């Protein structure tokens, strides 16, 4: 099996620092593959930290950059400085992670390698391109209360599928991402 979700969550930040930058988080997971790199920003948007104004947009842009690079076959992500340098309170991040851990532990029990061809190229490249579109959808959804949770949750499920080579989770995640399109239509109609 891939990386433990709880282990990934524990490694998102350093307890000795007051703030954690997105660049630091991404660097910690660079060598673990696409799944964790997709999971971490999606989790930040899904957890209570996603209620902080601007965080969902920043996570969406970060996810878009990562997904686009995977879709074209890059092996390590490049992020612009304005994204890398954005910081979030380590205390808020830690609090959000602690609240999410019980759910993560339950989810881990469901994961197992199946329909594994979906987690390898060229399927992985197509899934990454699909995820890039869902990530961009997070930006207009920030205007609707809690709406960002839909694409963030879908991207988390997809990331868990990739991390654990679980094609069933990948399919569920991609189907959930379809719901994001409806929400974006509603958000744009409100503007």
mmCIF file of N, CA and C in Angstrom, residues 20-154:
data_model
loop_
_atom_site.group_PDB
_atom_site.id
_atom_site.type_symbol
_atom_site.label_atom_id
_atom_site.label_comp_id
_atom_site.label_asym_id
_atom_site.label_seq_id
_atom_site.Cartn_x
_atom_site.Cartn_y
_atom_site.Cartn_z
ATOM 1 N N UNK A 20 3.464 28.001 8.074
ATOM 2 C CA UNK A 20 3.933 27.002 7.111
ATOM 3 C C UNK A 20 3.598 27.528 5.721
ATOM 4 N N UNK A 21 4.599 27.563 4.839
ATOM 5 C CA UNK A 21 4.329 28.033 3.475
ATOM 6 C C UNK A 21 3.938 26.849 2.601
ATOM 7 N N UNK A 22 3.181 27.141 1.547
ATOM 8 C CA UNK A 22 2.793 26.086 0.613
ATOM 9 C C UNK A 22 4.020 25.456 -0.025
ATOM 10 N N UNK A 23 5.034 26.266 -0.282
ATOM 11 C CA UNK A 23 6.290 25.755 -0.853
ATOM 12 C C UNK A 23 6.916 24.691 0.033
ATOM 13 N N UNK A 24 6.919 24.934 1.354
ATOM 14 C CA UNK A 24 7.483 23.958 2.303
ATOM 15 C C UNK A 24 6.692 22.659 2.276
ATOM 16 N N UNK A 25 5.366 22.778 2.230
ATOM 17 C CA UNK A 25 4.510 21.585 2.219
ATOM 18 C C UNK A 25 4.790 20.763 0.960
ATOM 19 N N UNK A 26 4.828 21.419 -0.195
ATOM 20 C CA UNK A 26 5.056 20.722 -1.465
ATOM 21 C C UNK A 26 6.441 20.062 -1.471
ATOM 22 N N UNK A 27 7.462 20.766 -0.971
ATOM 23 C CA UNK A 27 8.826 20.196 -0.923
ATOM 24 C C UNK A 27 8.870 18.914 -0.099
ATOM 25 N N UNK A 28 8.103 18.868 0.992
ATOM 26 C CA UNK A 28 8.097 17.676 1.858
ATOM 27 C C UNK A 28 7.571 16.437 1.129
ATOM 28 N N UNK A 29 6.731 16.649 0.113
ATOM 29 C CA UNK A 29 6.083 15.517 -0.543
ATOM 30 C C UNK A 29 6.526 15.286 -1.975
ATOM 31 N N UNK A 30 7.466 16.098 -2.457
ATOM 32 C CA UNK A 30 7.921 16.015 -3.847
ATOM 33 C C UNK A 30 8.355 14.616 -4.261
ATOM 34 N N UNK A 31 9.079 13.942 -3.379
ATOM 35 C CA UNK A 31 9.641 12.634 -3.731
ATOM 36 C C UNK A 31 8.663 11.477 -3.503
ATOM 37 N N UNK A 32 7.426 11.777 -3.102
ATOM 38 C CA UNK A 32 6.457 10.705 -2.810
ATOM 39 C C UNK A 32 5.478 10.471 -3.956
ATOM 40 N N UNK A 33 5.617 11.222 -5.029
ATOM 41 C CA UNK A 33 4.745 10.999 -6.177
ATOM 42 C C UNK A 33 3.583 11.976 -6.256
ATOM 43 N N UNK A 34 2.810 11.816 -7.319
ATOM 44 C CA UNK A 34 1.713 12.716 -7.643
ATOM 45 C C UNK A 34 0.579 12.671 -6.623
ATOM 46 N N UNK A 35 0.241 11.484 -6.131
ATOM 47 C CA UNK A 35 -0.883 11.335 -5.199
ATOM 48 C C UNK A 35 -0.805 12.254 -3.985
ATOM 49 N N UNK A 36 0.273 12.168 -3.179
ATOM 50 C CA UNK A 36 0.379 13.053 -2.020
ATOM 51 C C UNK A 36 0.455 14.534 -2.399
ATOM 52 N N UNK A 37 1.098 14.859 -3.537
ATOM 53 C CA UNK A 37 1.180 16.260 -3.964
ATOM 54 C C UNK A 37 -0.206 16.811 -4.285
ATOM 55 N N UNK A 38 -1.087 15.958 -4.762
ATOM 56 C CA UNK A 38 -2.463 16.353 -5.047
ATOM 57 C C UNK A 38 -3.281 16.364 -3.755
ATOM 58 N N UNK A 39 -3.031 15.398 -2.890
ATOM 59 C CA UNK A 39 -3.808 15.252 -1.658
ATOM 60 C C UNK A 39 -3.631 16.434 -0.701
ATOM 61 N N UNK A 40 -2.413 16.887 -0.514
ATOM 62 C CA UNK A 40 -2.149 17.892 0.525
ATOM 63 C C UNK A 40 -2.877 19.215 0.267
ATOM 64 N N UNK A 41 -2.741 19.859 -0.918
ATOM 65 C CA UNK A 41 -3.501 21.106 -1.121
ATOM 66 C C UNK A 41 -5.022 20.878 -1.098
ATOM 67 N N UNK A 42 -5.465 19.712 -1.587
ATOM 68 C CA UNK A 42 -6.900 19.410 -1.560
ATOM 69 C C UNK A 42 -7.386 19.287 -0.110
ATOM 70 N N UNK A 43 -6.578 18.667 0.737
ATOM 71 C CA UNK A 43 -6.920 18.546 2.166
ATOM 72 C C UNK A 43 -6.975 19.918 2.827
ATOM 73 N N UNK A 44 -6.004 20.782 2.503
ATOM 74 C CA UNK A 44 -5.976 22.127 3.096
ATOM 75 C C UNK A 44 -7.269 22.864 2.745
ATOM 76 N N UNK A 45 -7.755 22.696 1.507
ATOM 77 C CA UNK A 45 -9.005 23.349 1.090
ATOM 78 C C UNK A 45 -10.225 22.694 1.735
ATOM 79 N N UNK A 46 -10.165 21.376 1.965
ATOM 80 C CA UNK A 46 -11.301 20.641 2.524
ATOM 81 C C UNK A 46 -11.452 20.852 4.030
ATOM 82 N N UNK A 47 -10.335 20.916 4.727
ATOM 83 C CA UNK A 47 -10.340 21.062 6.182
ATOM 84 C C UNK A 47 -10.804 22.476 6.553
ATOM 85 N N UNK A 48 -11.032 22.757 7.843
ATOM 86 C CA UNK A 48 -11.458 24.110 8.240
ATOM 87 C C UNK A 48 -10.539 25.232 7.741
ATOM 88 N N UNK A 49 -9.288 24.917 7.421
ATOM 89 C CA UNK A 49 -8.385 25.945 6.879
ATOM 90 C C UNK A 49 -8.932 26.489 5.554
ATOM 91 N N UNK A 50 -9.778 25.711 4.865
ATOM 92 C CA UNK A 50 -10.374 26.146 3.611
ATOM 93 C C UNK A 50 -11.397 27.261 3.778
ATOM 94 N N UNK A 51 -11.794 27.545 5.027
ATOM 95 C CA UNK A 51 -12.736 28.637 5.288
ATOM 96 C C UNK A 51 -12.019 29.990 5.361
ATOM 97 N N UNK A 52 -10.703 29.977 5.422
ATOM 98 C CA UNK A 52 -9.926 31.221 5.462
ATOM 99 C C UNK A 52 -9.986 31.850 4.067
ATOM 100 N N UNK A 53 -10.441 33.108 3.964
ATOM 101 C CA UNK A 53 -10.562 33.741 2.638
ATOM 102 C C UNK A 53 -9.245 33.681 1.849
ATOM 103 N N UNK A 54 -9.356 33.271 0.612
ATOM 104 C CA UNK A 54 -8.184 33.187 -0.266
ATOM 105 C C UNK A 54 -7.535 31.814 -0.294
ATOM 106 N N UNK A 55 -7.704 31.019 0.755
ATOM 107 C CA UNK A 55 -7.063 29.700 0.821
ATOM 108 C C UNK A 55 -7.582 28.763 -0.281
ATOM 109 N N UNK A 56 -8.915 28.667 -0.500
ATOM 110 C CA UNK A 56 -9.382 27.778 -1.571
ATOM 111 C C UNK A 56 -8.839 28.166 -2.956
ATOM 112 N N UNK A 57 -8.789 29.467 -3.234
ATOM 113 C CA UNK A 57 -8.257 29.932 -4.526
ATOM 114 C C UNK A 57 -6.792 29.551 -4.651
ATOM 115 N N UNK A 58 -6.026 29.779 -3.592
ATOM 116 C CA UNK A 58 -4.602 29.440 -3.599
ATOM 117 C C UNK A 58 -4.404 27.933 -3.789
ATOM 118 N N UNK A 59 -5.203 27.131 -3.097
ATOM 119 C CA UNK A 59 -5.115 25.670 -3.244
ATOM 120 C C UNK A 59 -5.503 25.250 -4.656
ATOM 121 N N UNK A 60 -6.542 25.876 -5.204
ATOM 122 C CA UNK A 60 -6.975 25.565 -6.565
ATOM 123 C C UNK A 60 -5.888 25.857 -7.590
ATOM 124 N N UNK A 61 -5.234 27.012 -7.451
ATOM 125 C CA UNK A 61 -4.152 27.380 -8.376
ATOM 126 C C UNK A 61 -2.975 26.418 -8.227
ATOM 127 N N UNK A 62 -2.636 26.086 -6.978
ATOM 128 C CA UNK A 62 -1.540 25.143 -6.721
ATOM 129 C C UNK A 62 -1.842 23.788 -7.351
ATOM 130 N N UNK A 63 -3.056 23.288 -7.123
ATOM 131 C CA UNK A 63 -3.461 21.998 -7.687
ATOM 132 C C UNK A 63 -3.435 22.042 -9.213
ATOM 133 N N UNK A 64 -3.889 23.167 -9.784
ATOM 134 C CA UNK A 64 -3.880 23.310 -11.241
ATOM 135 C C UNK A 64 -2.456 23.191 -11.784
ATOM 136 N N UNK A 65 -1.504 23.888 -11.156
ATOM 137 C CA UNK A 65 -0.095 23.823 -11.585
ATOM 138 C C UNK A 65 0.437 22.397 -11.500
ATOM 139 N N UNK A 66 0.179 21.727 -10.372
ATOM 140 C CA UNK A 66 0.686 20.362 -10.166
ATOM 141 C C UNK A 66 0.054 19.408 -11.185
ATOM 142 N N UNK A 67 -1.272 19.471 -11.330
ATOM 143 C CA UNK A 67 -1.984 18.558 -12.244
ATOM 144 C C UNK A 67 -1.563 18.764 -13.697
ATOM 145 N N UNK A 68 -1.428 20.015 -14.104
ATOM 146 C CA UNK A 68 -1.031 20.306 -15.484
ATOM 147 C C UNK A 68 0.344 19.715 -15.781
ATOM 148 N N UNK A 69 1.254 19.847 -14.827
ATOM 149 C CA UNK A 69 2.609 19.325 -15.032
ATOM 150 C C UNK A 69 2.625 17.801 -15.088
ATOM 151 N N UNK A 70 1.788 17.149 -14.283
ATOM 152 C CA UNK A 70 1.693 15.687 -14.343
ATOM 153 C C UNK A 70 1.072 15.271 -15.675
ATOM 154 N N UNK A 71 0.054 16.017 -16.118
ATOM 155 C CA UNK A 71 -0.630 15.693 -17.377
ATOM 156 C C UNK A 71 0.331 15.712 -18.569
ATOM 157 N N UNK A 72 1.325 16.615 -18.528
ATOM 158 C CA UNK A 72 2.283 16.685 -19.647
ATOM 159 C C UNK A 72 3.522 15.824 -19.402
ATOM 160 N N UNK A 73 3.539 15.075 -18.287
ATOM 161 C CA UNK A 73 4.600 14.106 -18.051
ATOM 162 C C UNK A 73 5.784 14.580 -17.224
ATOM 163 N N UNK A 74 5.696 15.758 -16.601
ATOM 164 C CA UNK A 74 6.808 16.207 -15.735
ATOM 165 C C UNK A 74 6.864 15.335 -14.484
ATOM 166 N N UNK A 75 8.060 15.152 -13.967
ATOM 167 C CA UNK A 75 8.198 14.281 -12.793
ATOM 168 C C UNK A 75 8.302 15.042 -11.482
ATOM 169 N N UNK A 76 8.709 16.322 -11.516
ATOM 170 C CA UNK A 76 8.728 17.105 -10.279
ATOM 171 C C UNK A 76 8.092 18.462 -10.556
ATOM 172 N N UNK A 77 7.301 18.960 -9.596
ATOM 173 C CA UNK A 77 6.527 20.167 -9.843
ATOM 174 C C UNK A 77 7.328 21.455 -9.707
ATOM 175 N N UNK A 78 6.944 22.426 -10.501
ATOM 176 C CA UNK A 78 7.457 23.780 -10.384
ATOM 177 C C UNK A 78 6.283 24.656 -9.991
ATOM 178 N N UNK A 79 6.474 25.512 -9.002
ATOM 179 C CA UNK A 79 5.431 26.448 -8.593
ATOM 180 C C UNK A 79 5.993 27.861 -8.596
ATOM 181 N N UNK A 80 5.204 28.855 -9.028
ATOM 182 C CA UNK A 80 5.691 30.231 -8.987
ATOM 183 C C UNK A 80 5.880 30.701 -7.543
ATOM 184 N N UNK A 81 6.769 31.674 -7.366
ATOM 185 C CA UNK A 81 7.115 32.166 -6.029
ATOM 186 C C UNK A 81 5.905 32.674 -5.256
ATOM 187 N N UNK A 82 4.950 33.335 -5.938
ATOM 188 C CA UNK A 82 3.797 33.886 -5.208
ATOM 189 C C UNK A 82 2.970 32.787 -4.552
ATOM 190 N N UNK A 83 3.011 31.573 -5.099
ATOM 191 C CA UNK A 83 2.304 30.443 -4.472
ATOM 192 C C UNK A 83 3.182 29.828 -3.384
ATOM 193 N N UNK A 84 4.444 29.580 -3.713
ATOM 194 C CA UNK A 84 5.360 28.951 -2.746
ATOM 195 C C UNK A 84 5.454 29.736 -1.444
ATOM 196 N N UNK A 85 5.412 31.065 -1.540
ATOM 197 C CA UNK A 85 5.643 31.910 -0.367
ATOM 198 C C UNK A 85 4.399 32.176 0.473
ATOM 199 N N UNK A 86 3.217 31.774 0.009
ATOM 200 C CA UNK A 86 1.992 31.983 0.792
ATOM 201 C C UNK A 86 2.049 31.123 2.051
ATOM 202 N N UNK A 87 1.703 31.747 3.174
ATOM 203 C CA UNK A 87 1.801 31.038 4.451
ATOM 204 C C UNK A 87 0.447 30.915 5.128
ATOM 205 N N UNK A 88 0.326 29.857 5.914
ATOM 206 C CA UNK A 88 -0.861 29.634 6.729
ATOM 207 C C UNK A 88 -0.376 29.369 8.155
ATOM 208 N N UNK A 89 -1.171 29.728 9.136
ATOM 209 C CA UNK A 89 -0.806 29.518 10.531
ATOM 210 C C UNK A 89 -0.642 28.025 10.805
ATOM 211 N N UNK A 90 0.501 27.643 11.350
ATOM 212 C CA UNK A 90 0.758 26.236 11.671
ATOM 213 C C UNK A 90 -0.262 25.746 12.700
ATOM 214 N N UNK A 91 -0.638 26.613 13.636
ATOM 215 C CA UNK A 91 -1.615 26.227 14.660
ATOM 216 C C UNK A 91 -2.969 25.886 14.015
ATOM 217 N N UNK A 92 -3.410 26.701 13.049
ATOM 218 C CA UNK A 92 -4.682 26.424 12.362
ATOM 219 C C UNK A 92 -4.586 25.135 11.549
ATOM 220 N N UNK A 93 -3.441 24.941 10.909
ATOM 221 C CA UNK A 93 -3.223 23.741 10.105
ATOM 222 C C UNK A 93 -3.243 22.507 10.998
ATOM 223 N N UNK A 94 -2.540 22.592 12.133
ATOM 224 C CA UNK A 94 -2.477 21.465 13.073
ATOM 225 C C UNK A 94 -3.871 21.139 13.622
ATOM 226 N N UNK A 95 -4.635 22.156 13.968
ATOM 227 C CA UNK A 95 -5.989 21.966 14.488
ATOM 228 C C UNK A 95 -6.874 21.279 13.447
ATOM 229 N N UNK A 96 -6.779 21.721 12.200
ATOM 230 C CA UNK A 96 -7.573 21.126 11.123
ATOM 231 C C UNK A 96 -7.184 19.671 10.891
ATOM 232 N N UNK A 97 -5.893 19.394 10.919
ATOM 233 C CA UNK A 97 -5.393 18.028 10.705
ATOM 234 C C UNK A 97 -5.894 17.099 11.818
ATOM 235 N N UNK A 98 -5.847 17.564 13.059
ATOM 236 C CA UNK A 98 -6.296 16.742 14.190
ATOM 237 C C UNK A 98 -7.778 16.384 14.058
ATOM 238 N N UNK A 99 -8.590 17.345 13.577
ATOM 239 C CA UNK A 99 -10.027 17.082 13.396
ATOM 240 C C UNK A 99 -10.266 16.056 12.292
ATOM 241 N N UNK A 100 -9.395 16.041 11.286
ATOM 242 C CA UNK A 100 -9.588 15.159 10.134
ATOM 243 C C UNK A 100 -9.042 13.744 10.337
ATOM 244 N N UNK A 101 -8.144 13.566 11.289
ATOM 245 C CA UNK A 101 -7.479 12.261 11.462
ATOM 246 C C UNK A 101 -8.426 11.071 11.653
ATOM 247 N N UNK A 102 -9.479 11.180 12.482
ATOM 248 C CA UNK A 102 -10.373 10.013 12.636
ATOM 249 C C UNK A 102 -10.999 9.580 11.311
ATOM 250 N N UNK A 103 -11.363 10.555 10.461
ATOM 251 C CA UNK A 103 -11.954 10.232 9.152
ATOM 252 C C UNK A 103 -10.906 9.592 8.238
ATOM 253 N N UNK A 104 -9.686 10.110 8.329
ATOM 254 C CA UNK A 104 -8.596 9.569 7.502
ATOM 255 C C UNK A 104 -8.321 8.112 7.861
ATOM 256 N N UNK A 105 -8.333 7.804 9.151
ATOM 257 C CA UNK A 105 -8.069 6.427 9.588
ATOM 258 C C UNK A 105 -9.154 5.471 9.094
ATOM 259 N N UNK A 106 -10.416 5.928 9.111
ATOM 260 C CA UNK A 106 -11.511 5.085 8.608
ATOM 261 C C UNK A 106 -11.376 4.868 7.106
ATOM 262 N N UNK A 107 -11.032 5.927 6.386
ATOM 263 C CA UNK A 107 -10.892 5.849 4.929
ATOM 264 C C UNK A 107 -9.765 4.897 4.536
ATOM 265 N N UNK A 108 -8.667 4.932 5.285
ATOM 266 C CA UNK A 108 -7.504 4.083 4.980
ATOM 267 C C UNK A 108 -7.863 2.605 4.941
ATOM 268 N N UNK A 109 -8.817 2.213 5.760
ATOM 269 C CA UNK A 109 -9.208 0.800 5.820
ATOM 270 C C UNK A 109 -9.885 0.342 4.530
ATOM 271 N N UNK A 110 -10.434 1.287 3.773
ATOM 272 C CA UNK A 110 -11.143 0.957 2.526
ATOM 273 C C UNK A 110 -10.212 0.854 1.321
ATOM 274 N N UNK A 111 -9.018 1.431 1.444
ATOM 275 C CA UNK A 111 -8.095 1.502 0.306
ATOM 276 C C UNK A 111 -7.315 0.208 0.099
ATOM 277 N N UNK A 112 -7.224 -0.214 -1.167
ATOM 278 C CA UNK A 112 -6.368 -1.347 -1.510
ATOM 279 C C UNK A 112 -6.098 -1.303 -3.015
ATOM 280 N N UNK A 113 -4.965 -1.850 -3.453
ATOM 281 C CA UNK A 113 -4.690 -1.828 -4.893
ATOM 282 C C UNK A 113 -5.724 -2.634 -5.681
ATOM 283 N N UNK A 114 -6.405 -1.965 -6.620
ATOM 284 C CA UNK A 114 -7.363 -2.614 -7.525
ATOM 285 C C UNK A 114 -7.534 -1.718 -8.748
ATOM 286 N N UNK A 115 -7.833 -2.308 -9.870
ATOM 287 C CA UNK A 115 -7.922 -1.607 -11.152
ATOM 288 C C UNK A 115 -6.706 -0.680 -11.288
ATOM 289 N N UNK A 116 -5.516 -1.239 -11.032
ATOM 290 C CA UNK A 116 -4.297 -0.440 -10.888
ATOM 291 C C UNK A 116 -3.833 0.257 -12.168
ATOM 292 N N UNK A 117 -4.281 -0.197 -13.343
ATOM 293 C CA UNK A 117 -3.825 0.446 -14.580
ATOM 294 C C UNK A 117 -4.215 1.925 -14.621
ATOM 295 N N UNK A 118 -5.257 2.313 -13.875
ATOM 296 C CA UNK A 118 -5.695 3.709 -13.865
ATOM 297 C C UNK A 118 -4.697 4.637 -13.181
ATOM 298 N N UNK A 119 -3.831 4.072 -12.336
ATOM 299 C CA UNK A 119 -2.877 4.930 -11.625
ATOM 300 C C UNK A 119 -1.522 5.020 -12.327
ATOM 301 N N UNK A 120 -1.442 4.538 -13.554
ATOM 302 C CA UNK A 120 -0.203 4.607 -14.346
ATOM 303 C C UNK A 120 -0.463 5.362 -15.645
ATOM 304 N N UNK A 121 0.621 5.874 -16.252
ATOM 305 C CA UNK A 121 0.479 6.564 -17.547
ATOM 306 C C UNK A 121 0.024 5.553 -18.589
ATOM 307 N N UNK A 122 -0.767 5.933 -19.579
ATOM 308 C CA UNK A 122 -1.293 7.265 -19.890
ATOM 309 C C UNK A 122 -2.557 7.627 -19.113
ATOM 310 N N UNK A 123 -3.181 6.665 -18.420
ATOM 311 C CA UNK A 123 -4.408 6.964 -17.663
ATOM 312 C C UNK A 123 -4.155 8.064 -16.638
ATOM 313 N N UNK A 124 -3.014 7.979 -15.949
ATOM 314 C CA UNK A 124 -2.683 8.963 -14.921
ATOM 315 C C UNK A 124 -2.602 10.368 -15.516
ATOM 316 N N UNK A 125 -2.066 10.493 -16.738
ATOM 317 C CA UNK A 125 -1.940 11.806 -17.379
ATOM 318 C C UNK A 125 -3.320 12.387 -17.688
ATOM 319 N N UNK A 126 -4.219 11.536 -18.168
ATOM 320 C CA UNK A 126 -5.587 11.986 -18.452
ATOM 321 C C UNK A 126 -6.281 12.409 -17.158
ATOM 322 N N UNK A 127 -6.143 11.597 -16.105
ATOM 323 C CA UNK A 127 -6.764 11.906 -14.810
ATOM 324 C C UNK A 127 -6.218 13.226 -14.280
ATOM 325 N N UNK A 128 -4.914 13.465 -14.448
ATOM 326 C CA UNK A 128 -4.297 14.715 -13.990
ATOM 327 C C UNK A 128 -4.900 15.916 -14.725
ATOM 328 N N UNK A 129 -5.113 15.787 -16.031
ATOM 329 C CA UNK A 129 -5.712 16.883 -16.808
ATOM 330 C C UNK A 129 -7.140 17.146 -16.330
ATOM 331 N N UNK A 130 -7.869 16.087 -16.052
ATOM 332 C CA UNK A 130 -9.242 16.173 -15.549
ATOM 333 C C UNK A 130 -9.258 16.868 -14.182
ATOM 334 N N UNK A 131 -8.303 16.502 -13.327
ATOM 335 C CA UNK A 131 -8.180 17.105 -11.993
ATOM 336 C C UNK A 131 -7.808 18.584 -12.085
ATOM 337 N N UNK A 132 -7.021 18.955 -13.087
ATOM 338 C CA UNK A 132 -6.629 20.358 -13.269
ATOM 339 C C UNK A 132 -7.867 21.227 -13.481
ATOM 340 N N UNK A 133 -8.829 20.711 -14.242
ATOM 341 C CA UNK A 133 -10.076 21.458 -14.494
ATOM 342 C C UNK A 133 -10.865 21.604 -13.189
ATOM 343 N N UNK A 134 -10.969 20.519 -12.419
ATOM 344 C CA UNK A 134 -11.681 20.570 -11.124
ATOM 345 C C UNK A 134 -10.992 21.547 -10.172
ATOM 346 N N UNK A 135 -9.662 21.582 -10.211
ATOM 347 C CA UNK A 135 -8.900 22.487 -9.340
ATOM 348 C C UNK A 135 -9.217 23.945 -9.672
ATOM 349 N N UNK A 136 -9.280 24.274 -10.955
ATOM 350 C CA UNK A 136 -9.610 25.643 -11.361
ATOM 351 C C UNK A 136 -11.021 26.027 -10.926
ATOM 352 N N UNK A 137 -11.902 25.047 -10.862
ATOM 353 C CA UNK A 137 -13.290 25.299 -10.452
ATOM 354 C C UNK A 137 -13.380 25.769 -8.998
ATOM 355 N N UNK A 138 -12.344 25.522 -8.212
ATOM 356 C CA UNK A 138 -12.361 25.944 -6.812
ATOM 357 C C UNK A 138 -12.368 27.469 -6.698
ATOM 358 N N UNK A 139 -11.815 28.158 -7.700
ATOM 359 C CA UNK A 139 -11.690 29.615 -7.619
ATOM 360 C C UNK A 139 -13.060 30.310 -7.597
ATOM 361 N N UNK A 140 -13.943 30.077 -8.598
ATOM 362 C CA UNK A 140 -15.248 30.741 -8.512
ATOM 363 C C UNK A 140 -16.130 30.208 -7.375
ATOM 364 N N UNK A 141 -15.869 28.979 -6.931
ATOM 365 C CA UNK A 141 -16.700 28.403 -5.866
ATOM 366 C C UNK A 141 -16.433 29.032 -4.504
ATOM 367 N N UNK A 142 -15.351 29.794 -4.388
ATOM 368 C CA UNK A 142 -15.049 30.422 -3.100
ATOM 369 C C UNK A 142 -16.162 31.399 -2.692
ATOM 370 N N UNK A 143 -16.953 31.897 -3.646
ATOM 371 C CA UNK A 143 -18.028 32.844 -3.321
ATOM 372 C C UNK A 143 -19.230 32.157 -2.668
ATOM 373 N N UNK A 144 -19.357 30.842 -2.828
ATOM 374 C CA UNK A 144 -20.471 30.102 -2.213
ATOM 375 C C UNK A 144 -19.988 29.461 -0.913
ATOM 376 N N UNK A 145 -20.687 29.679 0.193
ATOM 377 C CA UNK A 145 -20.254 29.074 1.461
ATOM 378 C C UNK A 145 -20.153 27.542 1.352
ATOM 379 N N UNK A 146 -19.027 27.016 1.756
ATOM 380 C CA UNK A 146 -18.736 25.579 1.819
ATOM 381 C C UNK A 146 -18.724 24.853 0.470
ATOM 382 N N UNK A 147 -18.945 25.564 -0.643
ATOM 383 C CA UNK A 147 -18.996 24.911 -1.958
ATOM 384 C C UNK A 147 -17.649 24.328 -2.371
ATOM 385 N N UNK A 148 -16.548 24.922 -1.910
ATOM 386 C CA UNK A 148 -15.216 24.429 -2.266
ATOM 387 C C UNK A 148 -14.991 23.019 -1.728
ATOM 388 N N UNK A 149 -15.757 22.647 -0.709
ATOM 389 C CA UNK A 149 -15.612 21.302 -0.137
ATOM 390 C C UNK A 149 -15.900 20.218 -1.175
ATOM 391 N N UNK A 150 -16.773 20.504 -2.155
ATOM 392 C CA UNK A 150 -17.129 19.481 -3.152
ATOM 393 C C UNK A 150 -15.925 19.114 -4.029
ATOM 394 N N UNK A 151 -15.295 20.084 -4.741
ATOM 395 C CA UNK A 151 -14.126 19.693 -5.529
ATOM 396 C C UNK A 151 -12.955 19.253 -4.654
ATOM 397 N N UNK A 152 -12.798 19.858 -3.470
ATOM 398 C CA UNK A 152 -11.690 19.476 -2.581
ATOM 399 C C UNK A 152 -11.843 18.023 -2.150
ATOM 400 N N UNK A 153 -13.067 17.625 -1.783
ATOM 401 C CA UNK A 153 -13.328 16.239 -1.383
ATOM 402 C C UNK A 153 -13.090 15.295 -2.566
ATOM 403 N N UNK A 154 -13.604 15.668 -3.739
ATOM 404 C CA UNK A 154 -13.425 14.841 -4.936
ATOM 405 C C UNK A 154 -11.943 14.673 -5.268
#
